[in-house]
Coordinates of C-alpha atoms in Angstrom, one line a residue:
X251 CA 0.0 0.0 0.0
X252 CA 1.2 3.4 -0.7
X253 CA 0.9 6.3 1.2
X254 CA 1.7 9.5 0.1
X255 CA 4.2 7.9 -2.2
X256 CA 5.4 6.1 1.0
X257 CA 5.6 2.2 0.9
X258 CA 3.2 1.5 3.9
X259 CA 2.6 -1.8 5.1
X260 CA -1.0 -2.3 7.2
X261 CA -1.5 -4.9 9.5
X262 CA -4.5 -5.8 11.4
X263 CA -4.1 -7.2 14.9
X264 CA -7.9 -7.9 16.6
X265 CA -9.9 -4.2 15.8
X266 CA -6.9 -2.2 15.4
X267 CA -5.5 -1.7 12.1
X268 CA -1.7 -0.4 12.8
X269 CA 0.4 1.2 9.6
X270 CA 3.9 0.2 9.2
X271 CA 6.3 2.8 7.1
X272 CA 9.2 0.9 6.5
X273 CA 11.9 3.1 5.2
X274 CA 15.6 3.0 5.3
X275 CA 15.4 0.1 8.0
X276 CA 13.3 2.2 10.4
X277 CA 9.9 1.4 10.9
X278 CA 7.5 3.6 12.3
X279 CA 4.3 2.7 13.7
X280 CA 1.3 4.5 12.7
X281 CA -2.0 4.6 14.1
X282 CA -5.2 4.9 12.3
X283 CA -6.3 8.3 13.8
X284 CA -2.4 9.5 12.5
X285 CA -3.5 8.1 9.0
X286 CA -7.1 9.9 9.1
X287 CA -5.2 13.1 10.6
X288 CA -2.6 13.0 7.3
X289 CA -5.8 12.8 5.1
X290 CA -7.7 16.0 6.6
X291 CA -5.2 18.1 6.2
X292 CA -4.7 17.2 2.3

């Protein structure tokens, strides 16, 4: 899945959907409200 042309990998554990960004061997965790934050400001 991409994300703002980020490679973003989403993985659901029980009712929370978390949003790995993998890049340059960090990996940040990103929560759902984060995602739905990034899309109201666009």
């Amino acid at each position: 899945m991409l994300l703002d042309g980020l490679e973003v990998l989403e993985v659901k554990v029980g009712s929370k959907i978390f949003y790995f960004h993998v890049c340059s061997s960090t990996v940040i965790i990103i929560s759902k409200k984060e995602i739905e934050k990034l899309h109201s400001n666009n």
